[in-house]
PDB file of C-alpha atoms in Angstrom:
ATOM      1  CA  UNK Y   1       5.582   2.825  21.054  1.00 81.00           C
ATOM      2  CA  UNK Y   2       2.559   2.127  18.859  1.00 89.00           C
ATOM      3  CA  UNK Y   3       2.251  -1.464  17.636  1.00 93.00           C
ATOM      4  CA  UNK Y   4      -0.070  -2.433  14.817  1.00 96.00           C
ATOM      5  CA  UNK Y   5      -1.197  -6.018  14.280  1.00 96.00           C
ATOM      6  CA  UNK Y   6      -3.099  -7.489  11.370  1.00 96.00           C
ATOM      7  CA  UNK Y   7      -4.739 -10.883  11.597  1.00 92.00           C
ATOM      8  CA  UNK Y   8      -4.898 -13.131   9.664  1.00 92.00           C
ATOM      9  CA  UNK Y   9      -1.595 -12.870   7.801  1.00 94.00           C
ATOM     10  CA  UNK Y  10      -3.181 -14.590   4.811  1.00 96.00           C
ATOM     11  CA  UNK Y  11      -6.735 -15.218   3.672  1.00 96.00           C
ATOM     12  CA  UNK Y  12      -8.173 -17.144   0.748  1.00 97.00           C
ATOM     13  CA  UNK Y  13     -11.850 -16.848  -0.239  1.00 97.00           C
ATOM     14  CA  UNK Y  14     -14.015 -17.835  -3.228  1.00 97.00           C
ATOM     15  CA  UNK Y  15     -15.168 -15.098  -5.549  1.00 98.00           C
ATOM     16  CA  UNK Y  16     -18.354 -13.328  -4.465  1.00 97.00           C
ATOM     17  CA  UNK Y  17     -17.835 -13.716  -0.745  1.00 97.00           C
ATOM     18  CA  UNK Y  18     -17.976 -10.798   1.650  1.00 97.00           C
ATOM     19  CA  UNK Y  19     -14.950 -10.592   3.918  1.00 96.00           C
ATOM     20  CA  UNK Y  20     -13.486  -8.665   6.842  1.00 97.00           C
ATOM     21  CA  UNK Y  21      -9.849  -7.786   7.465  1.00 97.00           C
ATOM     22  CA  UNK Y  22      -8.765  -6.812  10.961  1.00 97.00           C
ATOM     23  CA  UNK Y  23      -6.309  -4.265  12.293  1.00 98.00           C
ATOM     24  CA  UNK Y  24      -5.551  -3.631  15.974  1.00 98.00           C
ATOM     25  CA  UNK Y  25      -3.327  -1.035  17.606  1.00 97.00           C
ATOM     26  CA  UNK Y  26      -2.001  -0.649  21.121  1.00 96.00           C
ATOM     27  CA  UNK Y  27      -2.173   3.131  21.660  1.00 92.00           C
ATOM     28  CA  UNK Y  28      -5.661   4.569  21.187  1.00 91.00           C
ATOM     29  CA  UNK Y  29      -4.401   8.184  21.028  1.00 90.00           C
ATOM     30  CA  UNK Y  30      -4.386   8.252  17.245  1.00 91.00           C
ATOM     31  CA  UNK Y  31      -4.936  11.065  14.776  1.00 91.00           C
ATOM     32  CA  UNK Y  32      -6.107   8.942  11.828  1.00 92.00           C
ATOM     33  CA  UNK Y  33      -5.944   5.446  10.320  1.00 95.00           C
ATOM     34  CA  UNK Y  34      -5.397   4.517   6.692  1.00 96.00           C
ATOM     35  CA  UNK Y  35      -6.007   1.306   4.770  1.00 97.00           C
ATOM     36  CA  UNK Y  36      -3.728   0.572   1.818  1.00 97.00           C
ATOM     37  CA  UNK Y  37      -3.572  -1.998  -0.930  1.00 97.00           C
ATOM     38  CA  UNK Y  38      -0.234  -3.326  -2.230  1.00 95.00           C
ATOM     39  CA  UNK Y  39       0.212  -5.481  -5.311  1.00 93.00           C
ATOM     40  CA  UNK Y  40       3.337  -7.700  -5.496  1.00 87.00           C
ATOM     41  CA  UNK Y  41       6.536  -5.668  -5.994  1.00 82.00           C
ATOM     42  CA  UNK Y  42       4.597  -2.418  -6.144  1.00 86.00           C
ATOM     43  CA  UNK Y  43       3.964   0.592  -3.972  1.00 89.00           C
ATOM     44  CA  UNK Y  44       0.992   1.173  -1.713  1.00 93.00           C
ATOM     45  CA  UNK Y  45      -2.315   2.643  -2.863  1.00 94.00           C
ATOM     46  CA  UNK Y  46      -4.382   4.480  -0.265  1.00 93.00           C
ATOM     47  CA  UNK Y  47      -7.918   3.064  -0.106  1.00 96.00           C
ATOM     48  CA  UNK Y  48      -9.571   4.813   2.818  1.00 96.00           C
ATOM     49  CA  UNK Y  49      -8.584   7.266   5.530  1.00 94.00           C
ATOM     50  CA  UNK Y  50     -10.560   7.557   8.764  1.00 94.00           C
ATOM     51  CA  UNK Y  51     -10.028  10.522  11.064  1.00 92.00           C
ATOM     52  CA  UNK Y  52     -10.026   9.805  14.796  1.00 92.00           C
ATOM     53  CA  UNK Y  53     -13.395  11.555  15.147  1.00 92.00           C
ATOM     54  CA  UNK Y  54     -15.031   9.321  12.533  1.00 94.00           C
ATOM     55  CA  UNK Y  55     -16.524   5.845  12.906  1.00 95.00           C
ATOM     56  CA  UNK Y  56     -16.410   4.678   9.291  1.00 96.00           C
ATOM     57  CA  UNK Y  57     -15.616   5.525   5.702  1.00 96.00           C
ATOM     58  CA  UNK Y  58     -16.972   3.963   2.521  1.00 97.00           C
ATOM     59  CA  UNK Y  59     -15.682   3.773  -1.025  1.00 96.00           C
ATOM     60  CA  UNK Y  60     -17.513   1.545  -3.488  1.00 97.00           C
ATOM     61  CA  UNK Y  61     -17.412  -2.041  -2.197  1.00 97.00           C
ATOM     62  CA  UNK Y  62     -15.071  -1.082   0.654  1.00 98.00           C
ATOM     63  CA  UNK Y  63     -16.110  -0.008   4.121  1.00 98.00           C
ATOM     64  CA  UNK Y  64     -13.658   0.740   6.903  1.00 97.00           C
ATOM     65  CA  UNK Y  65     -14.687   1.154  10.525  1.00 97.00           C
ATOM     66  CA  UNK Y  66     -12.787   2.519  13.492  1.00 97.00           C
ATOM     67  CA  UNK Y  67     -13.265   1.831  17.193  1.00 96.00           C
ATOM     68  CA  UNK Y  68     -10.605   3.963  18.814  1.00 93.00           C
ATOM     69  CA  UNK Y  69     -11.367   3.008  22.390  1.00 92.00           C
ATOM     70  CA  UNK Y  70     -10.845  -0.691  21.729  1.00 95.00           C
ATOM     71  CA  UNK Y  71      -7.926  -0.099  19.362  1.00 96.00           C
ATOM     72  CA  UNK Y  72      -9.515  -1.774  16.361  1.00 97.00           C
ATOM     73  CA  UNK Y  73     -10.336  -1.155  12.729  1.00 98.00           C
ATOM     74  CA  UNK Y  74     -11.910  -3.421  10.153  1.00 98.00           C
ATOM     75  CA  UNK Y  75     -11.944  -3.305   6.367  1.00 97.00           C
ATOM     76  CA  UNK Y  76     -15.060  -4.890   4.889  1.00 98.00           C
ATOM     77  CA  UNK Y  77     -14.941  -5.944   1.230  1.00 98.00           C
ATOM     78  CA  UNK Y  78     -18.284  -6.789  -0.337  1.00 98.00           C
ATOM     79  CA  UNK Y  79     -18.761  -9.232  -3.212  1.00 98.00           C
ATOM     80  CA  UNK Y  80     -15.047  -9.989  -3.554  1.00 97.00           C
ATOM     81  CA  UNK Y  81     -13.500 -10.283  -7.020  1.00 97.00           C
ATOM     82  CA  UNK Y  82     -10.231 -11.884  -8.242  1.00 97.00           C
ATOM     83  CA  UNK Y  83      -8.925  -8.358  -8.889  1.00 96.00           C
ATOM     84  CA  UNK Y  84      -9.133  -7.704  -5.154  1.00 97.00           C
ATOM     85  CA  UNK Y  85      -6.254 -10.150  -4.622  1.00 98.00           C
ATOM     86  CA  UNK Y  86      -3.437  -8.154  -3.003  1.00 97.00           C
ATOM     87  CA  UNK Y  87      -1.902  -7.391   0.377  1.00 97.00           C
ATOM     88  CA  UNK Y  88      -3.910  -5.001   2.535  1.00 98.00           C
ATOM     89  CA  UNK Y  89      -2.074  -2.886   5.111  1.00 97.00           C
ATOM     90  CA  UNK Y  90      -3.328  -0.562   7.781  1.00 97.00           C
ATOM     91  CA  UNK Y  91      -1.347   2.362   9.153  1.00 96.00           C
ATOM     92  CA  UNK Y  92      -2.017   4.417  12.235  1.00 95.00           C
ATOM     93  CA  UNK Y  93      -0.873   7.973  12.712  1.00 91.00           C
ATOM     94  CA  UNK Y  94      -0.200   9.130  16.248  1.00 85.00           C
ATOM     95  CA  UNK Y  95      -0.361  12.772  17.241  1.00 74.00           C
ATOM     96  CA  UNK Y  96       3.390  12.910  16.637  1.00 68.00           C
ATOM     97  CA  UNK Y  97       2.939  12.785  12.836  1.00 70.00           C
ATOM     98  CA  UNK Y  98       4.545   9.373  12.405  1.00 79.00           C
ATOM     99  CA  UNK Y  99       2.686   6.486  10.721  1.00 88.00           C
ATOM    100  CA  UNK Y 100       2.941   2.955  12.131  1.00 91.00           C
ATOM    101  CA  UNK Y 101       2.221   0.104   9.743  1.00 94.00           C
ATOM    102  CA  UNK Y 102       1.010  -3.441  10.244  1.00 95.00           C
ATOM    103  CA  UNK Y 103       2.569  -6.352   8.347  1.00 93.00           C
ATOM    104  CA  UNK Y 104      -0.532  -6.775   6.207  1.00 95.00           C
ATOM    105  CA  UNK Y 105      -3.055  -9.433   5.250  1.00 97.00           C
ATOM    106  CA  UNK Y 106      -2.415 -11.227   1.952  1.00 97.00           C
ATOM    107  CA  UNK Y 107      -5.781 -11.782   0.266  1.00 98.00           C
ATOM    108  CA  UNK Y 108      -6.412 -14.286  -2.527  1.00 97.00           C
ATOM    109  CA  UNK Y 109      -9.828 -14.344  -4.187  1.00 98.00           C
ATOM    110  CA  UNK Y 110     -10.342 -17.604  -6.068  1.00 97.00           C
ATOM    111  CA  UNK Y 111     -12.363 -17.428  -9.316  1.00 95.00           C
TER     112      UNK Y 111
ATOM    113  CA  UNK K   1      -0.703   6.215 -11.184  1.00 62.00           C
ATOM    114  CA  UNK K   2      -0.333   7.983  -7.836  1.00 69.00           C
ATOM    115  CA  UNK K   3       1.676  10.976  -9.054  1.00 92.00           C
ATOM    116  CA  UNK K   4       4.819   9.835  -7.251  1.00 96.00           C
ATOM    117  CA  UNK K   5       7.557   8.486  -9.537  1.00 96.00           C
ATOM    118  CA  UNK K   6      10.559   6.491  -8.371  1.00 97.00           C
ATOM    119  CA  UNK K   7      13.622   5.540 -10.380  1.00 97.00           C
ATOM    120  CA  UNK K   8      15.156   3.114 -10.922  1.00 97.00           C
ATOM    121  CA  UNK K   9      12.572   0.351 -10.421  1.00 96.00           C
ATOM    122  CA  UNK K  10      15.279  -2.238  -9.805  1.00 96.00           C
ATOM    123  CA  UNK K  11      18.873  -1.846  -8.656  1.00 96.00           C
ATOM    124  CA  UNK K  12      21.619  -4.387  -8.048  1.00 95.00           C
ATOM    125  CA  UNK K  13      24.775  -3.093  -6.420  1.00 93.00           C
ATOM    126  CA  UNK K  14      27.917  -4.362  -4.808  1.00 90.00           C
ATOM    127  CA  UNK K  15      28.862  -3.498  -1.273  1.00 88.00           C
ATOM    128  CA  UNK K  16      31.469  -0.969  -2.434  1.00 87.00           C
ATOM    129  CA  UNK K  17      29.268   0.837  -4.960  1.00 88.00           C
ATOM    130  CA  UNK K  18      27.695   4.273  -4.649  1.00 94.00           C
ATOM    131  CA  UNK K  19      24.237   4.748  -6.115  1.00 95.00           C
ATOM    132  CA  UNK K  20      21.261   7.062  -5.692  1.00 97.00           C
ATOM    133  CA  UNK K  21      17.515   6.524  -5.642  1.00 98.00           C
ATOM    134  CA  UNK K  22      15.300   9.271  -6.998  1.00 98.00           C
ATOM    135  CA  UNK K  23      11.740  10.256  -6.142  1.00 98.00           C
ATOM    136  CA  UNK K  24       9.673  12.936  -7.836  1.00 97.00           C
ATOM    137  CA  UNK K  25       6.146  14.192  -7.168  1.00 96.00           C
ATOM    138  CA  UNK K  26       4.124  16.833  -8.960  1.00 90.00           C
ATOM    139  CA  UNK K  27       1.154  16.776  -6.611  1.00 94.00           C
ATOM    140  CA  UNK K  28       2.082  20.008  -4.891  1.00 94.00           C
ATOM    141  CA  UNK K  29       2.751  18.149  -1.652  1.00 93.00           C
ATOM    142  CA  UNK K  30       4.995  19.597   1.019  1.00 91.00           C
ATOM    143  CA  UNK K  31       6.053  16.441   2.867  1.00 91.00           C
ATOM    144  CA  UNK K  32       8.122  13.568   1.450  1.00 93.00           C
ATOM    145  CA  UNK K  33       9.152  10.299   3.058  1.00 94.00           C
ATOM    146  CA  UNK K  34      11.518   7.358   2.575  1.00 96.00           C
ATOM    147  CA  UNK K  35      10.333   3.958   3.827  1.00 96.00           C
ATOM    148  CA  UNK K  36      12.069   0.575   3.801  1.00 96.00           C
ATOM    149  CA  UNK K  37      10.002  -2.582   3.293  1.00 95.00           C
ATOM    150  CA  UNK K  38      11.633  -5.922   4.099  1.00 93.00           C
ATOM    151  CA  UNK K  39       9.958  -9.306   3.828  1.00 87.00           C
ATOM    152  CA  UNK K  40       7.635 -10.155   6.738  1.00 81.00           C
ATOM    153  CA  UNK K  41       8.299  -6.817   8.478  1.00 88.00           C
ATOM    154  CA  UNK K  42       6.197  -3.671   8.790  1.00 90.00           C
ATOM    155  CA  UNK K  43       7.219  -0.671   6.728  1.00 92.00           C
ATOM    156  CA  UNK K  44      10.020   1.185   8.473  1.00 92.00           C
ATOM    157  CA  UNK K  45      10.118   4.947   8.305  1.00 92.00           C
ATOM    158  CA  UNK K  46      13.606   6.176   7.421  1.00 94.00           C
ATOM    159  CA  UNK K  47      13.402   9.926   6.783  1.00 93.00           C
ATOM    160  CA  UNK K  48      10.798  12.676   6.580  1.00 91.00           C
ATOM    161  CA  UNK K  49      11.155  16.057   4.905  1.00 91.00           C
ATOM    162  CA  UNK K  50       8.593  18.805   5.449  1.00 86.00           C
ATOM    163  CA  UNK K  51       8.980  21.947   3.316  1.00 85.00           C
ATOM    164  CA  UNK K  52      12.475  20.697   2.325  1.00 83.00           C
ATOM    165  CA  UNK K  53      13.605  20.445   5.950  1.00 84.00           C
ATOM    166  CA  UNK K  54      14.392  17.076   7.482  1.00 84.00           C
ATOM    167  CA  UNK K  55      12.020  16.508  10.400  1.00 83.00           C
ATOM    168  CA  UNK K  56      12.586  12.808  11.119  1.00 79.00           C
ATOM    169  CA  UNK K  57      15.637  10.562  10.995  1.00 79.00           C
ATOM    170  CA  UNK K  58      14.618   7.223  12.377  1.00 79.00           C
ATOM    171  CA  UNK K  59      18.087   6.114  13.557  1.00 85.00           C
ATOM    172  CA  UNK K  60      19.113   5.242  10.024  1.00 92.00           C
ATOM    173  CA  UNK K  61      22.764   4.202   9.453  1.00 93.00           C
ATOM    174  CA  UNK K  62      24.936   6.861   7.837  1.00 93.00           C
ATOM    175  CA  UNK K  63      25.441   4.697   4.735  1.00 95.00           C
ATOM    176  CA  UNK K  64      21.998   6.050   3.763  1.00 96.00           C
ATOM    177  CA  UNK K  65      22.080   9.775   3.032  1.00 95.00           C
ATOM    178  CA  UNK K  66      18.911  11.667   2.033  1.00 95.00           C
ATOM    179  CA  UNK K  67      18.746  14.867   0.015  1.00 96.00           C
ATOM    180  CA  UNK K  68      15.734  17.091  -0.642  1.00 95.00           C
ATOM    181  CA  UNK K  69      16.667  19.962  -2.987  1.00 94.00           C
ATOM    182  CA  UNK K  70      13.051  21.135  -3.308  1.00 91.00           C
ATOM    183  CA  UNK K  71       9.539  20.051  -2.324  1.00 89.00           C
ATOM    184  CA  UNK K  72       9.137  17.977  -5.507  1.00 94.00           C
ATOM    185  CA  UNK K  73      12.308  15.905  -5.406  1.00 96.00           C
ATOM    186  CA  UNK K  74      13.823  13.519  -2.910  1.00 97.00           C
ATOM    187  CA  UNK K  75      16.976  11.445  -3.222  1.00 97.00           C
ATOM    188  CA  UNK K  76      18.456   8.617  -1.200  1.00 97.00           C
ATOM    189  CA  UNK K  77      22.213   8.289  -1.660  1.00 97.00           C
ATOM    190  CA  UNK K  78      23.618   4.843  -0.949  1.00 96.00           C
ATOM    191  CA  UNK K  79      27.226   3.859  -0.211  1.00 93.00           C
ATOM    192  CA  UNK K  80      28.971   0.818   1.251  1.00 93.00           C
ATOM    193  CA  UNK K  81      25.682  -0.987   1.833  1.00 94.00           C
ATOM    194  CA  UNK K  82      25.340  -4.409   3.436  1.00 94.00           C
ATOM    195  CA  UNK K  83      23.422  -7.435   2.076  1.00 94.00           C
ATOM    196  CA  UNK K  84      20.799  -6.958   4.814  1.00 94.00           C
ATOM    197  CA  UNK K  85      19.968  -3.582   3.239  1.00 96.00           C
ATOM    198  CA  UNK K  86      18.349  -5.451   0.337  1.00 96.00           C
ATOM    199  CA  UNK K  87      14.682  -4.433   0.379  1.00 96.00           C
ATOM    200  CA  UNK K  88      11.981  -2.461  -1.395  1.00 96.00           C
ATOM    201  CA  UNK K  89      12.557   1.259  -0.838  1.00 97.00           C
ATOM    202  CA  UNK K  90       9.394   3.298  -1.053  1.00 96.00           C
ATOM    203  CA  UNK K  91       8.991   7.025  -1.420  1.00 97.00           C
ATOM    204  CA  UNK K  92       5.788   8.738  -0.353  1.00 95.00           C
ATOM    205  CA  UNK K  93       4.415  12.252  -0.234  1.00 94.00           C
ATOM    206  CA  UNK K  94       1.542  13.964   1.547  1.00 91.00           C
ATOM    207  CA  UNK K  95       0.002  17.441   1.370  1.00 88.00           C
ATOM    208  CA  UNK K  96       1.571  18.124   4.735  1.00 79.00           C
ATOM    209  CA  UNK K  97       3.213  15.917   7.297  1.00 73.00           C
ATOM    210  CA  UNK K  98       0.790  13.422   8.751  1.00 73.00           C
ATOM    211  CA  UNK K  99      -1.910  13.632   6.086  1.00 82.00           C
ATOM    212  CA  UNK K 100      -2.913  10.968   3.528  1.00 88.00           C
ATOM    213  CA  UNK K 101       0.134   9.255   2.025  1.00 91.00           C
ATOM    214  CA  UNK K 102       0.709   8.746  -1.694  1.00 93.00           C
ATOM    215  CA  UNK K 103       3.350   6.133  -2.524  1.00 95.00           C
ATOM    216  CA  UNK K 104       5.582   5.539  -5.503  1.00 95.00           C
ATOM    217  CA  UNK K 105       6.086   2.061  -6.971  1.00 94.00           C
ATOM    218  CA  UNK K 106       9.348   1.584  -5.124  1.00 96.00           C
ATOM    219  CA  UNK K 107      12.903   0.601  -5.965  1.00 97.00           C
ATOM    220  CA  UNK K 108      13.715  -3.077  -5.409  1.00 96.00           C
ATOM    221  CA  UNK K 109      17.310  -3.017  -4.174  1.00 96.00           C
ATOM    222  CA  UNK K 110      19.612  -6.035  -4.058  1.00 95.00           C
ATOM    223  CA  UNK K 111      23.022  -5.704  -2.404  1.00 94.00           C
ATOM    224  CA  UNK K 112      25.475  -8.439  -3.359  1.00 92.00           C
TER     225      UNK K 112
END
């Protein structure tokens, strides 16, 4: 069964810093990987989706990379802002159509 | 606003009550999902419907009963729940099963 791990569980940085969130998965036979943002008590917002054939995707200050062979993905956030404070989750889809989620990294950006 | 609407936002119920959660999407998506999110745990997939047909039931207890009358609406009927069922219940949709997920804001359920 696919297992998804996100480290660290929590991260606190000063405003303006660039930062990297990590996601690792045990089964490299994936179809795609998504990064989500979740604000407290709310649903998840899809940020980026990387297909298994892709190496990275970019949206504004966000860049997600995928290394399928090593079972890793990173989410890079440039010039962090207090509004970026949220929990970031990654989810991996296997060829069987099911998504497996990590437990997330709780990010706090300090003004 | 993701285009997926869940009601109610909050629900408190006793163990003997019967209630229903509702999810609605007008994105033209064909797949709809129920997930359970408990503190400190990964999201757990409960049910998947693709073109109104249930394609996944992730060993969910029978006190949770899904219903998908059409591709735009999804319900989760609840009866005789346990306190450990308290969680955030999230509905999601995707253009087809396995594609990008769009989530609703969730229903925060407390079982007393």
